[in-house]
Amino acid sequence: MSQISAWERVTLARMPERPKALDYINEIFTDFIELHGDRNFGDDKSIVGGIAKLDDMPVTVIGEQKGKKAKENMERNFGMPNPEGYRKALRLMKQAEKFNRPIITFIDTPGAYPGMGAEERGQGEAIARNMMEMANLKVPIICVVIGEGSSGGALAIAVGDKIVMLENAVYSILSPEGFASILYKDSTKAKEAAENMKITAEDLKKLNIIDKIINEPEGGAQEDFPTVVKDLKQYIVEEIEKLQKISKDELVEKRYEKFRKMGN
């Protein structure tokens, strides 16, 4: 693993050319059918999801989708979901449980959208409900942090049996800029904040927050995307095979214990 600073990893995680959720979905899975809407308010394009095949196994895939260019970022709300995005994700996860399909999520967000409309429609409730429901889903869940994993916006689709991070992804309670603004009263101290927050894959593996680090080439996943995809797919296939051998009740119990142990 290359030795670069936490802030440099933040920069790599935010690169516009970095592969996004749909890039991974289209390369790892086949026969992807995207499903839309929360059946309540609308369709949030910052979260994509649907049914696909992992080799010959039907699975449900969900991802927070950023854009690579300005127009696409506007369309995807810069990867910041509204409540209807999280409710769409939950609808798909409950459907996956009904039909006994494993769930794979891809996390890449600077945080849930903090707009007035989002708050009026219950942003906090949507995030909390997803976390509660995911804790009790009786199917295997693998969560992959592919870029930024910030705040409750990330946690809303990150309660799983296995948590995986790409080497240059970051996973934290909020952005380094936000942390610096609150703690130091100075957002320009983001670099210092990034070091102190322990947000890198290496830090979080040592703290037993995550289970696996997927290596990246120097310069980021986009420099050798086929190899990153190959390694990530191999891990997902192997872990789902192991998780499917565990009874449903034990699966839920182990997931509960996993999250209760965090921070000990």
Coordinates of N, CA and C in Angstrom, one line a residue, residues 6-139:
A6 N -3.4 11.4 4.4 CA -4.8 11.3 4.4 C -5.5 12.3 3.4
W7 N -4.9 13.6 3.4 CA -5.5 14.6 2.5 C -5.3 14.2 1.1
E8 N -4.2 13.6 0.7 CA -4.0 13.2 -0.7 C -5.0 12.1 -1.0
R9 N -5.3 11.3 -0.1 CA -6.3 10.2 -0.4 C -7.7 10.9 -0.6
V10 N -8.0 11.9 0.2 CA -9.3 12.7 0.0 C -9.3 13.2 -1.4
T11 N -8.2 13.8 -1.8 CA -8.1 14.4 -3.2 C -8.3 13.3 -4.2
L12 N -7.7 12.1 -4.1 CA -7.9 11.0 -5.0 C -9.3 10.5 -5.0
A13 N -9.9 10.5 -3.8 CA -11.3 10.0 -3.7 C -12.3 10.9 -4.4
R14 N -12.0 12.2 -4.5 CA -12.9 13.2 -5.2 C -12.6 13.4 -6.6
M15 N -11.6 12.8 -7.2 CA -11.2 13.1 -8.6 C -12.4 12.8 -9.5
P16 N -12.7 13.8 -10.4 CA -13.9 13.6 -11.3 C -13.8 12.3 -12.2
E17 N -12.5 12.0 -12.6 CA -12.4 10.8 -13.5 C -12.4 9.5 -12.7
R18 N -12.5 9.5 -11.4 CA -12.5 8.3 -10.6 C -13.8 7.5 -11.0
P19 N -13.6 6.1 -11.1 CA -14.8 5.3 -11.5 C -16.0 5.5 -10.5
K20 N -17.2 5.6 -11.0 CA -18.3 5.8 -10.1 C -19.1 4.5 -10.0
A21 N -20.2 4.6 -9.2 CA -21.0 3.3 -8.9 C -21.4 2.6 -10.2
L22 N -21.9 3.3 -11.2 CA -22.4 2.6 -12.4 C -21.3 2.0 -13.1
D23 N -20.1 2.5 -13.0 CA -18.9 1.9 -13.7 C -18.7 0.5 -13.1
Y24 N -18.7 0.4 -11.8 CA -18.5 -0.9 -11.1 C -19.7 -1.8 -11.4
I25 N -20.9 -1.3 -11.3 CA -22.1 -2.1 -11.5 C -22.0 -2.8 -12.9
N26 N -21.7 -1.9 -13.9 CA -21.6 -2.4 -15.3 C -20.5 -3.4 -15.6
E27 N -19.4 -3.3 -14.8 CA -18.3 -4.2 -15.1 C -18.3 -5.5 -14.3
I28 N -18.8 -5.4 -13.0 CA -18.9 -6.6 -12.2 C -20.1 -7.5 -12.5
F29 N -21.2 -6.8 -12.8 CA -22.4 -7.6 -12.9 C -22.9 -7.6 -14.4
T30 N -23.8 -8.5 -14.7 CA -24.4 -8.6 -16.0 C -25.9 -8.4 -15.9
D31 N -26.6 -8.1 -17.0 CA -28.1 -8.1 -17.0 C -28.6 -7.1 -16.0
F32 N -28.0 -6.0 -15.8 CA -28.5 -5.0 -14.8 C -29.7 -4.3 -15.3
I33 N -30.8 -4.4 -14.5 CA -32.0 -3.7 -14.8 C -32.2 -2.6 -13.7
E34 N -32.1 -1.4 -14.1 CA -32.3 -0.3 -13.1 C -33.8 -0.1 -12.8
L35 N -34.1 0.0 -11.5 CA -35.4 0.3 -11.0 C -35.5 1.7 -10.4
H36 N -36.6 2.4 -10.6 CA -36.7 3.8 -10.2 C -37.8 4.0 -9.2
G37 N -37.6 5.1 -8.4 CA -38.7 5.7 -7.6 C -38.8 5.0 -6.3
D38 N -39.4 5.8 -5.3 CA -39.6 5.3 -3.9 C -41.1 5.0 -3.7
R39 N -41.9 5.1 -4.7 CA -43.3 4.9 -4.6 C -44.0 5.8 -3.7
N40 N -43.4 7.0 -3.5 CA -44.0 7.9 -2.5 C -43.9 9.3 -3.0
F41 N -42.7 9.7 -3.4 CA -42.4 11.1 -3.9 C -41.9 11.2 -5.3
G42 N -40.8 10.5 -5.5 CA -40.2 10.6 -6.9 C -39.0 9.7 -7.0
D43 N -38.2 10.0 -8.1 CA -37.0 9.2 -8.3 C -35.8 10.1 -8.1
D44 N -34.9 9.7 -7.3 CA -33.7 10.4 -6.9 C -32.5 9.8 -7.7
K45 N -32.0 10.6 -8.7 CA -30.9 10.1 -9.6 C -29.6 10.0 -8.9
S46 N -29.4 10.5 -7.7 CA -28.1 10.4 -7.0 C -28.0 9.0 -6.4
I47 N -29.1 8.2 -6.4 CA -29.0 6.8 -6.0 C -29.5 5.9 -7.1
V48 N -28.7 5.0 -7.6 CA -29.1 4.1 -8.6 C -29.2 2.7 -8.0
G49 N -30.1 1.9 -8.6 CA -30.2 0.5 -8.0 C -31.1 -0.3 -8.9
G50 N -31.0 -1.6 -8.7 CA -31.8 -2.6 -9.4 C -31.4 -4.0 -9.3
I51 N -31.8 -4.8 -10.2 CA -31.5 -6.2 -10.2 C -30.4 -6.5 -11.2
A52 N -29.5 -7.4 -10.8 CA -28.4 -7.8 -11.8 C -28.0 -9.3 -11.5
K53 N -27.1 -9.8 -12.3 CA -26.5 -11.1 -12.0 C -25.0 -11.0 -11.7
L54 N -24.6 -11.7 -10.6 CA -23.2 -11.8 -10.3 C -22.8 -13.2 -10.8
D55 N -22.2 -13.3 -11.9 CA -22.1 -14.6 -12.6 C -23.5 -15.1 -12.9
D56 N -23.9 -16.2 -12.3 CA -25.3 -16.7 -12.5 C -26.2 -16.4 -11.4
M57 N -25.8 -15.7 -10.4 CA -26.5 -15.4 -9.2 C -27.3 -14.1 -9.2
P58 N -28.6 -14.1 -9.1 CA -29.4 -12.9 -9.0 C -29.0 -12.1 -7.7
V59 N -28.8 -10.8 -7.9 CA -28.4 -9.9 -6.7 C -29.1 -8.6 -6.9
T60 N -29.2 -7.9 -5.8 CA -29.7 -6.5 -5.8 C -28.4 -5.6 -5.7
V61 N -28.3 -4.6 -6.5 CA -27.2 -3.7 -6.4 C -27.7 -2.2 -6.3
I62 N -27.0 -1.5 -5.4 CA -27.5 -0.1 -5.1 C -26.2 0.7 -5.0
G63 N -26.2 1.9 -5.5 CA -25.0 2.8 -5.4 C -25.3 4.3 -5.4
E64 N -24.5 5.0 -4.7 CA -24.6 6.5 -4.8 C -23.8 6.9 -6.0
Q65 N -24.5 7.7 -6.9 CA -23.9 8.0 -8.2 C -23.6 9.4 -8.3
K66 N -22.3 9.7 -8.4 CA -21.8 11.1 -8.8 C -21.7 11.2 -10.3
G67 N -21.5 12.4 -10.8 CA -21.2 12.6 -12.2 C -19.7 12.8 -12.4
K68 N -19.3 12.7 -13.7 CA -17.9 12.9 -14.0 C -17.7 14.3 -14.6
K69 N -18.8 14.9 -15.1 CA -18.7 16.2 -15.7 C -19.8 17.1 -15.0
A70 N -19.7 18.4 -15.3 CA -20.6 19.3 -14.6 C -22.1 19.0 -14.8
K71 N -22.5 18.8 -16.1 CA -23.9 18.5 -16.4 C -24.4 17.3 -15.7
E72 N -23.6 16.2 -15.7 CA -24.0 15.0 -15.1 C -24.0 15.1 -13.5
N73 N -23.1 15.9 -13.0 CA -23.1 16.2 -11.6 C -24.4 16.9 -11.1
M74 N -24.8 17.9 -11.9 CA -26.0 18.6 -11.6 C -27.2 17.6 -11.7
E75 N -27.2 16.7 -12.7 CA -28.3 15.8 -12.8 C -28.3 14.8 -11.6
R76 N -27.1 14.4 -11.1 CA -27.0 13.5 -10.0 C -26.9 14.1 -8.6
N77 N -27.1 15.5 -8.6 CA -27.0 16.2 -7.4 C -25.7 16.0 -6.6
F78 N -24.6 15.9 -7.4 CA -23.3 15.7 -6.9 C -23.2 14.5 -5.9
G79 N -24.0 13.5 -6.2 CA -24.0 12.3 -5.3 C -24.5 12.5 -3.9
M80 N -25.4 13.5 -3.7 CA -26.0 13.8 -2.4 C -27.4 13.4 -2.4
P81 N -27.8 12.3 -1.9 CA -29.2 11.8 -2.0 C -30.2 12.6 -1.1
N82 N -31.4 12.7 -1.7 CA -32.5 13.2 -0.9 C -33.2 12.0 -0.2
P83 N -34.2 12.3 0.6 CA -34.9 11.2 1.3 C -35.5 10.1 0.4
E84 N -36.0 10.6 -0.8 CA -36.6 9.6 -1.7 C -35.5 8.7 -2.3
G85 N -34.3 9.1 -2.3 CA -33.2 8.2 -2.8 C -33.0 7.1 -1.8
Y86 N -33.0 7.4 -0.5 CA -32.8 6.4 0.5 C -34.0 5.5 0.6
R87 N -35.2 6.1 0.4 CA -36.4 5.2 0.4 C -36.5 4.3 -0.8
K88 N -36.0 4.8 -1.9 CA -35.8 3.9 -3.1 C -34.9 2.8 -2.8
A89 N -33.8 3.1 -2.2 CA -32.8 2.0 -1.8 C -33.4 1.0 -0.8
L90 N -34.2 1.5 0.1 CA -34.8 0.6 1.1 C -35.9 -0.3 0.4
R91 N -36.6 0.3 -0.5 CA -37.6 -0.5 -1.3 C -36.9 -1.6 -2.0
L92 N -35.8 -1.4 -2.6 CA -35.1 -2.4 -3.3 C -34.5 -3.4 -2.4
M93 N -34.0 -3.0 -1.2 CA -33.4 -3.9 -0.2 C -34.5 -4.9 0.3
K94 N -35.7 -4.3 0.6 CA -36.8 -5.2 1.1 C -37.2 -6.1 0.0
Q95 N -37.2 -5.7 -1.2 CA -37.5 -6.6 -2.3 C -36.5 -7.7 -2.4
A96 N -35.2 -7.4 -2.2 CA -34.2 -8.3 -2.2 C -34.3 -9.4 -1.1
E97 N -34.8 -9.0 0.0 CA -35.0 -9.9 1.1 C -36.2 -10.8 0.8
K98 N -37.2 -10.3 0.2 CA -38.4 -11.1 -0.2 C -38.0 -12.2 -1.1
F99 N -37.1 -11.9 -2.1 CA -36.7 -12.9 -3.1 C -35.4 -13.5 -2.8
N100 N -34.9 -13.3 -1.6 CA -33.6 -14.0 -1.2 C -32.4 -13.7 -2.0
R101 N -32.3 -12.4 -2.4 CA -31.1 -12.0 -3.2 C -30.1 -11.3 -2.3
P102 N -28.8 -11.6 -2.4 CA -27.8 -10.8 -1.7 C -27.8 -9.4 -2.2
I103 N -27.4 -8.5 -1.3 CA -27.3 -7.0 -1.6 C -25.9 -6.6 -1.7
I104 N -25.5 -5.8 -2.7 CA -24.2 -5.1 -2.8 C -24.4 -3.7 -2.9
T105 N -23.8 -2.9 -2.0 CA -24.0 -1.4 -2.1 C -22.6 -0.7 -2.4
F106 N -22.7 0.4 -3.2 CA -21.5 1.1 -3.5 C -21.7 2.6 -2.9
I107 N -20.8 3.0 -2.1 CA -20.9 4.2 -1.3 C -19.9 5.2 -1.9
D108 N -20.5 6.4 -2.2 CA -19.7 7.5 -2.8 C -20.5 8.8 -2.7
T109 N -20.4 9.4 -1.5 CA -21.2 10.7 -1.3 C -20.5 11.6 -0.4
P110 N -20.5 12.9 -0.7 CA -20.0 13.9 0.3 C -21.0 14.1 1.5
G111 N -22.1 13.4 1.4 CA -23.1 13.5 2.5 C -24.5 13.6 1.9
A112 N -25.5 13.4 2.7 CA -26.9 13.5 2.3 C -27.2 15.0 2.0
Y113 N -28.1 15.2 1.1 CA -28.4 16.6 0.7 C -29.1 17.3 1.8
P114 N -28.5 18.5 2.2 CA -29.0 19.3 3.3 C -30.0 20.3 3.0
G115 N -30.7 20.2 1.9 CA -31.6 21.3 1.4 C -32.9 21.3 2.3
M116 N -33.6 22.4 2.2 CA -34.9 22.6 2.9 C -35.9 21.5 2.6
G117 N -36.1 21.2 1.3 CA -37.0 20.2 0.8 C -36.7 18.9 1.4
A118 N -35.4 18.5 1.4 CA -35.0 17.2 1.9 C -35.3 17.1 3.4
E119 N -35.1 18.2 4.1 CA -35.5 18.2 5.6 C -37.0 18.1 5.8
E120 N -37.7 18.8 4.9 CA -39.2 18.8 5.1 C -39.7 17.4 4.8
R121 N -39.1 16.6 3.9 CA -39.5 15.3 3.5 C -38.9 14.2 4.4
G122 N -38.2 14.6 5.5 CA -37.7 13.6 6.5 C -36.4 13.0 6.2
Q123 N -35.4 13.8 5.9 CA -34.0 13.3 5.6 C -33.5 12.4 6.8
G124 N -33.6 13.0 8.0 CA -33.0 12.2 9.1 C -33.8 10.9 9.4
E125 N -35.1 10.9 9.2 CA -35.9 9.7 9.4 C -35.5 8.7 8.4
A126 N -35.4 9.1 7.1 CA -35.1 8.2 6.0 C -33.7 7.5 6.3
I127 N -32.7 8.2 6.7 CA -31.4 7.6 7.0 C -31.5 6.7 8.2
A128 N -32.1 7.1 9.2 CA -32.3 6.3 10.4 C -33.0 5.0 10.1
R129 N -34.1 5.1 9.3 CA -34.9 3.9 9.0 C -34.1 2.9 8.2
N130 N -33.3 3.4 7.2 CA -32.5 2.5 6.4 C -31.5 1.7 7.3
M131 N -30.9 2.5 8.2 CA -29.9 1.8 9.1 C -30.6 0.7 10.0
M132 N -31.7 1.0 10.5 CA -32.5 0.1 11.3 C -32.9 -1.1 10.5
E133 N -33.5 -0.9 9.3 CA -33.9 -2.0 8.5 C -32.8 -2.8 8.0
M134 N -31.7 -2.2 7.6 CA -30.5 -3.0 7.1 C -30.0 -3.9 8.1
A135 N -30.0 -3.5 9.4 CA -29.5 -4.3 10.5 C -30.3 -5.6 10.6
N136 N -31.5 -5.6 10.1 CA -32.4 -6.8 10.3 C -32.7 -7.6 9.0
L137 N -32.1 -7.2 7.9 CA -32.4 -7.9 6.6 C -31.7 -9.3 6.7
K138 N -32.5 -10.3 6.3 CA -32.1 -11.6 6.4 C -31.5 -12.2 5.1
V139 N -30.6 -11.3 4.5 CA -29.9 -11.7 3.3 C -28.4 -11.1 3.4

